[in-house]
Coordinates of C-alpha atoms and ligand atoms in Angstrom, one line a residue:
M117 CA 0.0 0.0 0.0
I118 CA 1.1 3.5 -0.9
H119 CA 1.0 4.8 2.7
K120 CA 3.4 2.1 4.0
N121 CA 6.4 4.1 3.0
L122 CA 4.9 7.6 3.4
R123 CA 7.4 8.4 6.2
E124 CA 10.4 7.6 4.0
R125 CA 9.0 9.4 0.9
S126 CA 8.2 12.5 3.0
L127 CA 11.7 12.6 4.4
K128 CA 13.1 12.5 0.8
A129 CA 10.7 14.9 -0.8
V130 CA 9.4 17.3 1.9
W131 CA 11.5 19.8 3.9
H132 CA 9.4 20.0 7.1
P133 CA 9.0 23.3 8.9
C134 CA 10.7 24.3 12.1
S135 CA 12.7 21.0 12.1
Q136 CA 16.3 19.8 12.1
M137 CA 15.6 17.1 9.5
K138 CA 18.5 15.0 10.8
Q139 CA 16.6 14.5 14.1
H140 CA 14.1 12.4 12.1
E141 CA 16.7 9.7 12.0
T142 CA 15.5 8.9 15.6
L143 CA 12.2 10.8 15.8
P144 CA 9.8 9.2 13.3
L145 CA 7.4 11.4 11.4
V146 CA 3.8 10.7 12.1
P147 CA 1.7 10.1 8.9
I148 CA -1.9 11.1 9.4
A149 CA -4.7 9.6 7.3
R150 CA -7.7 11.6 8.6
G151 CA -9.0 13.8 11.3
E152 CA -12.3 13.8 13.1
G153 CA -13.2 16.1 16.0
V154 CA -10.3 16.3 18.5
W155 CA -8.7 13.1 17.0
L156 CA -6.1 12.6 14.4
H157 CA -6.0 9.0 13.0
D158 CA -2.9 7.4 11.4
F159 CA -2.9 4.5 8.9
D160 CA -2.3 1.8 11.5
G161 CA -5.5 2.3 13.5
R162 CA -3.8 4.6 16.1
R163 CA -5.3 7.9 17.1
Y164 CA -4.0 11.0 18.8
L165 CA -5.9 13.7 20.7
D166 CA -4.8 17.0 19.0
A167 CA -4.2 18.8 22.4
I168 CA -2.4 21.8 20.7
S169 CA -5.0 22.3 18.0
S170 CA -2.5 21.6 15.2
W171 CA -0.2 24.6 16.0
W172 CA -3.0 26.6 17.7
V173 CA -5.3 26.9 14.7
N174 CA -8.1 24.4 15.0
L175 CA -11.1 25.6 17.0
F176 CA -14.0 23.2 16.2
G177 CA -12.3 20.0 15.5
H178 CA -11.1 18.3 12.3
A179 CA -13.5 17.6 9.5
N180 CA -16.2 19.7 11.2
P181 CA -19.4 19.1 9.3
R182 CA -20.6 22.7 9.4
I183 CA -17.3 24.1 8.1
N184 CA -17.0 21.4 5.5
N185 CA -20.5 22.1 4.2
A186 CA -19.8 25.8 3.9
I187 CA -16.6 25.2 1.9
R188 CA -18.4 22.7 -0.3
D189 CA -21.1 25.2 -1.0
Q190 CA -18.7 27.9 -1.8
L191 CA -16.6 25.6 -4.0
E192 CA -19.6 25.3 -6.4
K193 CA -19.9 29.1 -6.7
L194 CA -16.5 30.8 -6.7
E195 CA -13.2 29.4 -5.4
H196 CA -11.1 32.5 -5.8
V197 CA -11.0 35.9 -7.5
M198 CA -8.3 38.5 -7.1
L199 CA -9.2 41.2 -4.6
A200 CA -7.7 44.2 -6.4
G201 CA -10.5 45.7 -8.4
F202 CA -12.9 42.9 -7.6
T203 CA -14.9 41.8 -4.6
H204 CA -17.2 38.9 -3.5
E205 CA -19.9 38.2 -1.0
P206 CA -17.9 36.1 1.5
V207 CA -15.2 38.7 1.9
V208 CA -17.7 41.5 2.4
N209 CA -19.8 39.5 4.9
L210 CA -16.7 38.5 6.8
S211 CA -15.4 42.0 7.0
E212 CA -18.7 43.4 8.2
R213 CA -18.9 40.7 10.9
L214 CA -15.3 41.2 12.0
N215 CA -15.9 44.9 12.3
E216 CA -18.9 44.2 14.5
L217 CA -17.0 41.7 16.7
A218 CA -13.7 43.6 17.1
P219 CA -13.3 46.0 20.0
G220 CA -13.9 49.7 19.3
K221 CA -14.3 50.9 15.8
L222 CA -11.9 48.9 13.7
G223 CA -13.8 49.4 10.4
H224 CA -11.3 48.4 7.7
C225 CA -10.1 44.9 6.9
F226 CA -6.9 44.3 4.9
Y227 CA -6.4 40.6 4.0
S228 CA -3.5 38.3 3.5
S229 CA -2.8 34.6 3.9
D230 CA -0.5 33.8 6.9
G231 CA 0.0 35.3 10.3
A232 CA 3.4 36.6 9.4
S233 CA 2.0 38.4 6.3
A234 CA -0.5 40.2 8.6
I235 CA 2.3 41.4 10.7
E236 CA 4.2 42.6 7.7
T237 CA 1.1 44.5 6.6
A238 CA 0.6 46.1 10.0
L239 CA 4.3 47.2 10.3
K240 CA 4.3 48.7 6.8
M241 CA 0.9 50.4 7.3
S242 CA 2.0 52.0 10.5
F243 CA 5.2 53.3 9.0
H244 CA 3.4 54.5 5.8
Y245 CA 0.9 56.3 8.0
W246 CA 3.6 58.3 9.6
C247 CA 5.2 59.0 6.2
N248 CA 1.8 60.3 4.8
N249 CA 1.7 62.4 8.0
D250 CA 5.1 64.0 7.2
Q251 CA 6.8 62.1 10.1
P252 CA 9.0 59.6 8.2
E253 CA 11.5 59.6 11.1
K254 CA 8.9 57.6 13.0
N255 CA 10.1 54.3 11.5
N256 CA 11.2 52.1 14.5
F257 CA 9.3 49.4 16.3
V258 CA 9.2 48.3 19.9
S259 CA 8.2 44.8 21.0
L260 CA 8.2 42.9 24.2
Q261 CA 11.1 40.7 25.4
N262 CA 10.4 37.1 24.3
S263 CA 7.9 38.2 21.8
Y264 CA 7.0 36.1 18.7
H265 CA 5.4 37.7 15.6
G266 CA 6.3 35.3 12.8
E267 CA 9.3 34.5 10.8
T268 CA 9.4 36.5 7.6
L269 CA 12.1 39.2 7.8
G270 CA 9.9 42.1 9.0
A271 CA 8.0 39.9 11.5
L272 CA 11.3 38.3 12.6
S273 CA 12.8 41.7 13.2
V274 CA 10.2 42.4 16.0
T275 CA 10.4 38.8 17.3
N276 CA 12.6 38.2 20.2
V277 CA 13.2 34.5 20.3
A278 CA 17.0 33.8 20.0
L279 CA 16.5 30.3 18.5
F280 CA 14.6 31.6 15.5
K281 CA 16.3 35.0 15.2
D282 CA 20.0 35.0 16.0
I283 CA 21.4 33.4 12.8
Y284 CA 19.4 35.8 10.6
A285 CA 20.4 38.9 12.6
P286 CA 22.5 40.4 9.7
L287 CA 19.4 40.4 7.5
L288 CA 17.1 42.1 10.1
R289 CA 16.4 45.7 10.9
H290 CA 16.9 46.6 14.5
S291 CA 13.9 46.9 16.8
A292 CA 13.8 47.7 20.5
Q293 CA 12.6 45.4 23.3
V294 CA 11.1 46.4 26.6
P295 CA 10.7 44.0 29.6
T296 CA 8.0 41.4 29.3
P297 CA 5.1 41.6 31.8
D298 CA 5.1 37.7 31.9
W299 CA 4.6 37.0 35.6
R300 CA 7.1 34.2 35.6
Y301 CA 9.7 37.0 35.8
A302 CA 8.1 38.6 38.9
E303 CA 10.0 38.9 42.1
E304 CA 9.2 36.4 44.9
G305 CA 5.9 37.6 46.5
E306 CA 5.2 40.2 43.7
S307 CA 1.7 39.9 42.2
P308 CA 1.2 39.6 38.5
S309 CA -0.5 43.0 38.5
N310 CA 2.3 44.7 40.4
Y311 CA 4.8 43.2 38.1
A312 CA 2.9 44.3 35.1
L313 CA 2.9 47.9 36.5
R314 CA 6.6 47.8 37.0
A315 CA 7.1 46.6 33.4
V316 CA 4.8 49.2 31.9
A317 CA 6.7 52.0 33.8
I318 CA 9.8 51.0 31.8
L319 CA 7.8 51.1 28.6
E320 CA 6.6 54.6 29.5
K321 CA 10.2 55.8 30.2
Y322 CA 11.3 54.3 26.9
L323 CA 8.5 56.0 24.9
A324 CA 9.0 59.3 26.6
E325 CA 12.6 59.4 25.5
N326 CA 12.2 57.9 22.0
H327 CA 8.6 58.4 20.7
T328 CA 9.6 60.8 18.0
K329 CA 11.4 57.9 16.2
I330 CA 8.9 55.2 17.0
A331 CA 6.0 54.1 14.7
A332 CA 4.5 51.4 16.8
L333 CA 4.5 49.1 19.8
I334 CA 3.6 45.5 18.9
V335 CA 2.4 43.1 21.5
E336 CA 0.8 39.6 21.9
P337 CA -2.1 40.5 24.2
L338 CA -2.3 38.5 27.5
V339 CA -0.3 35.4 26.3
Q340 CA 3.1 35.3 24.7
G341 CA 2.7 32.0 22.9
A342 CA 6.1 31.0 21.5
A343 CA 7.8 32.3 24.7
G344 CA 6.2 29.2 26.4
M345 CA 2.7 30.5 27.0
G346 CA 3.9 33.4 29.2
M347 CA 0.8 35.0 30.7
Y348 CA 0.4 38.5 32.0
H349 CA -2.0 40.8 33.7
P350 CA -4.4 42.9 31.5
D351 CA -3.4 46.1 33.4
Y352 CA -0.2 46.0 31.3
L353 CA -2.3 46.5 28.1
K354 CA -4.5 49.1 29.7
H355 CA -1.6 51.3 30.6
A356 CA 0.4 50.5 27.4
S357 CA -2.6 51.6 25.3
K358 CA -2.9 54.9 27.2
I359 CA 0.8 55.6 27.0
C360 CA 0.9 54.8 23.3
N361 CA -1.9 57.3 22.7
E362 CA -0.2 60.0 24.8
Y363 CA 3.1 59.6 22.8
H364 CA 1.5 59.1 19.4
V365 CA 2.8 55.6 18.9
H366 CA 0.6 53.0 17.3
L367 CA -0.4 49.9 19.2
I368 CA -0.4 46.8 17.1
A369 CA -2.2 43.9 18.8
D370 CA -1.0 40.5 17.4
E371 CA -4.0 38.3 18.3
I372 CA -3.0 35.7 15.7
A373 CA -2.7 33.1 18.4
V374 CA -5.0 34.5 21.1
G375 CA -7.9 35.8 19.1
F376 CA -11.2 33.9 18.6
G377 CA -11.8 32.9 22.2
R378 CA -8.5 31.4 23.2
T379 CA -8.1 33.7 26.3
G380 CA -11.7 33.4 27.4
T381 CA -13.1 36.4 25.5
M382 CA -13.5 36.7 21.7
F383 CA -10.4 38.9 21.6
A384 CA -7.8 39.3 24.4
C385 CA -7.9 43.1 24.1
E386 CA -11.4 43.1 25.5
Q387 CA -10.1 42.0 28.9
A388 CA -8.1 45.3 29.1
N389 CA -11.0 47.2 27.5
I390 CA -8.7 48.7 24.9
T391 CA -8.9 49.2 21.1
P392 CA -5.5 48.9 19.3
D393 CA -4.7 50.8 16.1
F394 CA -4.1 47.5 14.3
L395 CA -5.6 44.1 15.2
C396 CA -3.8 41.2 13.4
L397 CA -5.8 37.9 13.1
A398 CA -5.0 34.6 11.5
K399 CA -4.7 31.0 12.8
G400 CA -8.2 30.3 14.2
L401 CA -9.8 32.9 11.9
S402 CA -10.7 30.2 9.3
G403 CA -11.3 27.6 12.1
G404 CA -7.8 26.5 11.2
Y405 CA -8.9 25.2 7.8
L406 CA -7.2 27.4 5.3
P407 CA -4.5 30.1 5.3
L408 CA -6.3 33.4 6.0
S409 CA -5.2 36.5 7.9
V410 CA -6.4 40.0 8.3
V411 CA -5.4 43.3 9.7
L412 CA -8.2 45.5 11.1
T413 CA -7.6 49.2 11.5
T414 CA -9.3 52.4 12.3
D415 CA -10.9 55.0 10.1
A416 CA -8.4 57.6 11.2
I417 CA -5.6 55.5 9.8
Y418 CA -7.5 54.6 6.7
Q419 CA -8.2 58.2 5.9
V420 CA -4.6 59.2 5.8
F421 CA -4.1 56.8 2.9
Y422 CA -7.2 57.9 1.0
H423 CA -6.0 60.4 -1.5
D424 CA -5.7 61.4 -5.2
E425 CA -2.1 60.4 -5.2
A426 CA -1.7 56.6 -5.9
T427 CA 1.5 56.3 -3.8
R428 CA -0.2 57.6 -0.7
G429 CA -2.3 54.4 -0.9
F430 CA -1.3 51.1 0.5
L431 CA 0.2 49.4 -2.5
H432 CA 0.8 46.1 -0.8
S433 CA -0.7 42.8 -1.8
H434 CA -0.6 39.0 -1.3
T435 CA -2.0 37.1 -4.2
H436 CA -4.5 35.0 -2.3
A437 CA -5.8 37.9 -0.2
G438 CA -9.4 37.3 0.9
N439 CA -9.7 33.9 -0.8
A440 CA -13.4 33.1 -1.1
L441 CA -13.1 29.5 0.3
A442 CA -11.1 30.7 3.3
C443 CA -13.6 33.5 3.9
R444 CA -16.5 31.0 3.9
A445 CA -14.6 28.8 6.3
A446 CA -14.2 31.9 8.5
L447 CA -17.9 32.7 8.3
A448 CA -18.9 29.2 9.2
T449 CA -16.5 29.5 12.2
L450 CA -18.2 32.7 13.3
D451 CA -21.6 31.1 12.9
I452 CA -20.6 28.3 15.3
F453 CA -19.4 30.9 17.9
E454 CA -22.8 32.5 17.7
Q455 CA -25.1 29.5 17.4
D456 CA -23.4 27.5 20.1
K457 CA -22.6 30.4 22.4
I458 CA -19.0 29.2 22.4
I459 CA -17.5 31.9 24.7
D460 CA -20.0 30.8 27.5
A461 CA -19.6 27.1 26.8
N462 CA -15.8 27.4 27.0
R463 CA -16.1 29.0 30.4
T464 CA -17.7 25.8 31.6
K465 CA -15.0 23.7 29.9
T466 CA -12.3 25.8 31.5
N467 CA -13.7 25.2 34.9
Y468 CA -14.1 21.5 34.3
L469 CA -10.5 21.1 33.0
N470 CA -9.1 23.2 35.9
G471 CA -10.9 20.8 38.3
A472 CA -9.6 17.8 36.4
A473 CA -6.1 19.1 36.4
Q474 CA -5.7 19.5 40.2
L475 CA -3.3 16.5 40.3
L476 CA -1.3 18.0 37.5
A477 CA -1.1 21.4 39.2
S478 CA 0.2 19.9 42.4
H479 CA 2.5 17.3 40.8
P480 CA 6.0 17.5 42.3
K481 CA 7.7 18.0 38.9
V482 CA 5.3 20.8 37.8
R483 CA 6.1 24.5 38.3
N484 CA 4.0 27.6 37.4
F485 CA 0.8 25.8 36.5
R486 CA -1.3 28.4 34.8
N487 CA -4.4 28.9 32.7
C488 CA -5.9 31.6 30.6
G489 CA -9.2 30.8 28.9
M490 CA -8.6 27.7 26.8
I491 CA -4.8 27.7 27.2
W492 CA -3.0 25.8 30.0
A493 CA 0.8 25.6 30.6
F494 CA 3.4 24.6 33.1
E495 CA 7.1 24.1 33.4
V496 CA 8.6 20.7 34.2
E497 CA 11.5 20.4 36.5
T498 CA 14.2 18.7 34.4
V499 CA 17.8 19.0 33.4
D500 CA 17.4 16.9 30.3
P501 CA 18.2 18.9 27.2
A502 CA 16.3 16.4 25.1
F503 CA 13.2 16.7 27.3
S504 CA 10.9 18.2 24.6
G505 CA 11.4 15.4 22.1
K506 CA 11.2 12.7 24.7
F507 CA 7.9 14.2 26.1
F508 CA 6.5 14.4 22.6
Q509 CA 7.3 10.7 21.9
A510 CA 5.9 9.6 25.3
A511 CA 2.8 11.6 24.7
L512 CA 2.2 9.9 21.4
N513 CA 2.3 6.6 23.3
Q514 CA -0.6 7.9 25.4
E515 CA -2.5 8.9 22.2
L516 CA -1.8 12.6 22.8
L517 CA -0.4 15.2 20.5
L518 CA 1.7 17.5 22.7
R519 CA 4.7 19.4 21.6
P520 CA 6.5 21.1 24.5
L521 CA 8.4 24.4 24.0
G522 CA 11.6 23.6 25.8
N523 CA 10.6 22.4 29.3
T524 CA 7.2 24.2 29.0
V525 CA 4.3 21.8 28.5
Y526 CA 1.1 23.4 27.2
F527 CA -2.2 22.4 25.9
M528 CA -4.9 24.3 24.0
P529 CA -7.3 21.8 22.7
P530 CA -10.1 22.4 20.1
Y531 CA -13.2 23.9 21.8
I532 CA -15.3 20.9 21.0
I533 CA -13.4 18.8 23.5
N534 CA -15.8 17.0 25.9
N535 CA -15.4 16.1 29.6
Q536 CA -14.3 12.5 28.8
E537 CA -11.6 13.7 26.4
M538 CA -10.4 16.3 29.0
D539 CA -10.1 13.6 31.6
F540 CA -8.2 11.5 29.0
L541 CA -5.9 14.4 28.3
V542 CA -5.0 15.0 32.0
A543 CA -4.6 11.3 32.8
G544 CA -2.3 10.9 29.8
I545 CA -0.1 13.9 30.8
L546 CA 0.2 12.5 34.3
Q547 CA 1.4 9.2 32.9
V548 CA 4.0 10.9 30.6
L549 CA 5.2 13.1 33.5
D550 CA 5.9 9.9 35.6
S551 CA 7.7 8.3 32.7
C552 CA 9.9 11.2 31.6
Ligands
PLP271 C1 1.8 31.9 14.7 C2 2.0 33.3 15.0 C3 2.4 34.2 14.1 C4 2.8 33.8 12.7 O1 1.7 33.2 12.0 P1 2.1 32.3 10.7 O2 0.7 32.0 10.1 O3 2.8 31.1 11.2 O4 2.9 33.1 9.8 C5 2.5 35.5 14.4 N1 2.2 35.9 15.7 C6 1.8 35.1 16.6 C7 1.5 35.6 18.0 C8 1.7 33.7 16.4 O5 1.4 32.9 17.3

């Protein structure tokens, strides 16, 4: 059968992302035949609970019938049309609904395909805004220590993860980093909110001294994903937003990972009651089905580009911007949020999982057990440099897909996970912890 040697064929023909390919000499690839709900099935009758939602994208399970039907219906009408000079119903409907859902008045949607391209869009738009405003010297960006905003050159230049960035440093434009409000860095006895206030005071000092040269501050609201699910107090965002306004620095909210209910509200910014100047969305936007990203921005910013002169416009494009199939998947995803009252339903699931995870939180090897909405994480006490790979393997043996970031184990399952599956997840992790 063809699938028998899929592993070998893949290693020959496919260069896999974020991988040292040589490690696959000992870490076998996992060929997946099909998905259903929270489960991924291989060709040999084994299954894996997708506890990280396939890199944080899947919201309502694999092969969700409602999203499948929407895509099927769209497929018969229009699969794609270029978005320059043309428009179509799914992209208009989606933009109107996102404008309604997003905090404040973010009335203009600019589409691209991946998260990183949304970040590129927001960075260029912010800079171009200041150019159109006769302040071209405002062309620097500030991000948080340990931030992750994607891996194209512009996005990587505001990312602060050494593993992804250091080798490419000569290709990147410099950006400034301010201390992270991630409470794992708080002093002994210091509360997350006090630590957030201490961190934001440093941001304020930095902007006071440098604002004339700064276009924007970019943040991952509430949870710094790639940093190992570093969580922080919403007061940081509340103050950062105020300070950015005072110093005429744009605030770019990168909700690519945390948007669409991950932190317990539709958008993380809601918990700080702020409206950013740019809101970047991707990953869960299409329910995780198809590459789709969008930057929402304000009318004030839009108007500065609206002009008789072509070059004052935003002459930026990605070929598949606003793809009709992806937009229909996104609309079906928003329908599920609405029809199934997902934000409320998730609150019940969060409570259940927190209850079920008591033994995990108090496990002697577990540090910093934390939860925000539908994201859970903890550090494991270990000195083994190969911990992450070993944990991944051991988890597969428990029918779990978990992929630790260093010694940080996290899970953020699809929202359709049921109580029994949550119990299964926790029991499996406890088994892995005892074997690693
Ligand atoms: C995943 C991610 C990105 C990049 O998105 P891609 O689709 O992988 O390009 C950017 N920012 C954050 C916060 C992310 O989690």
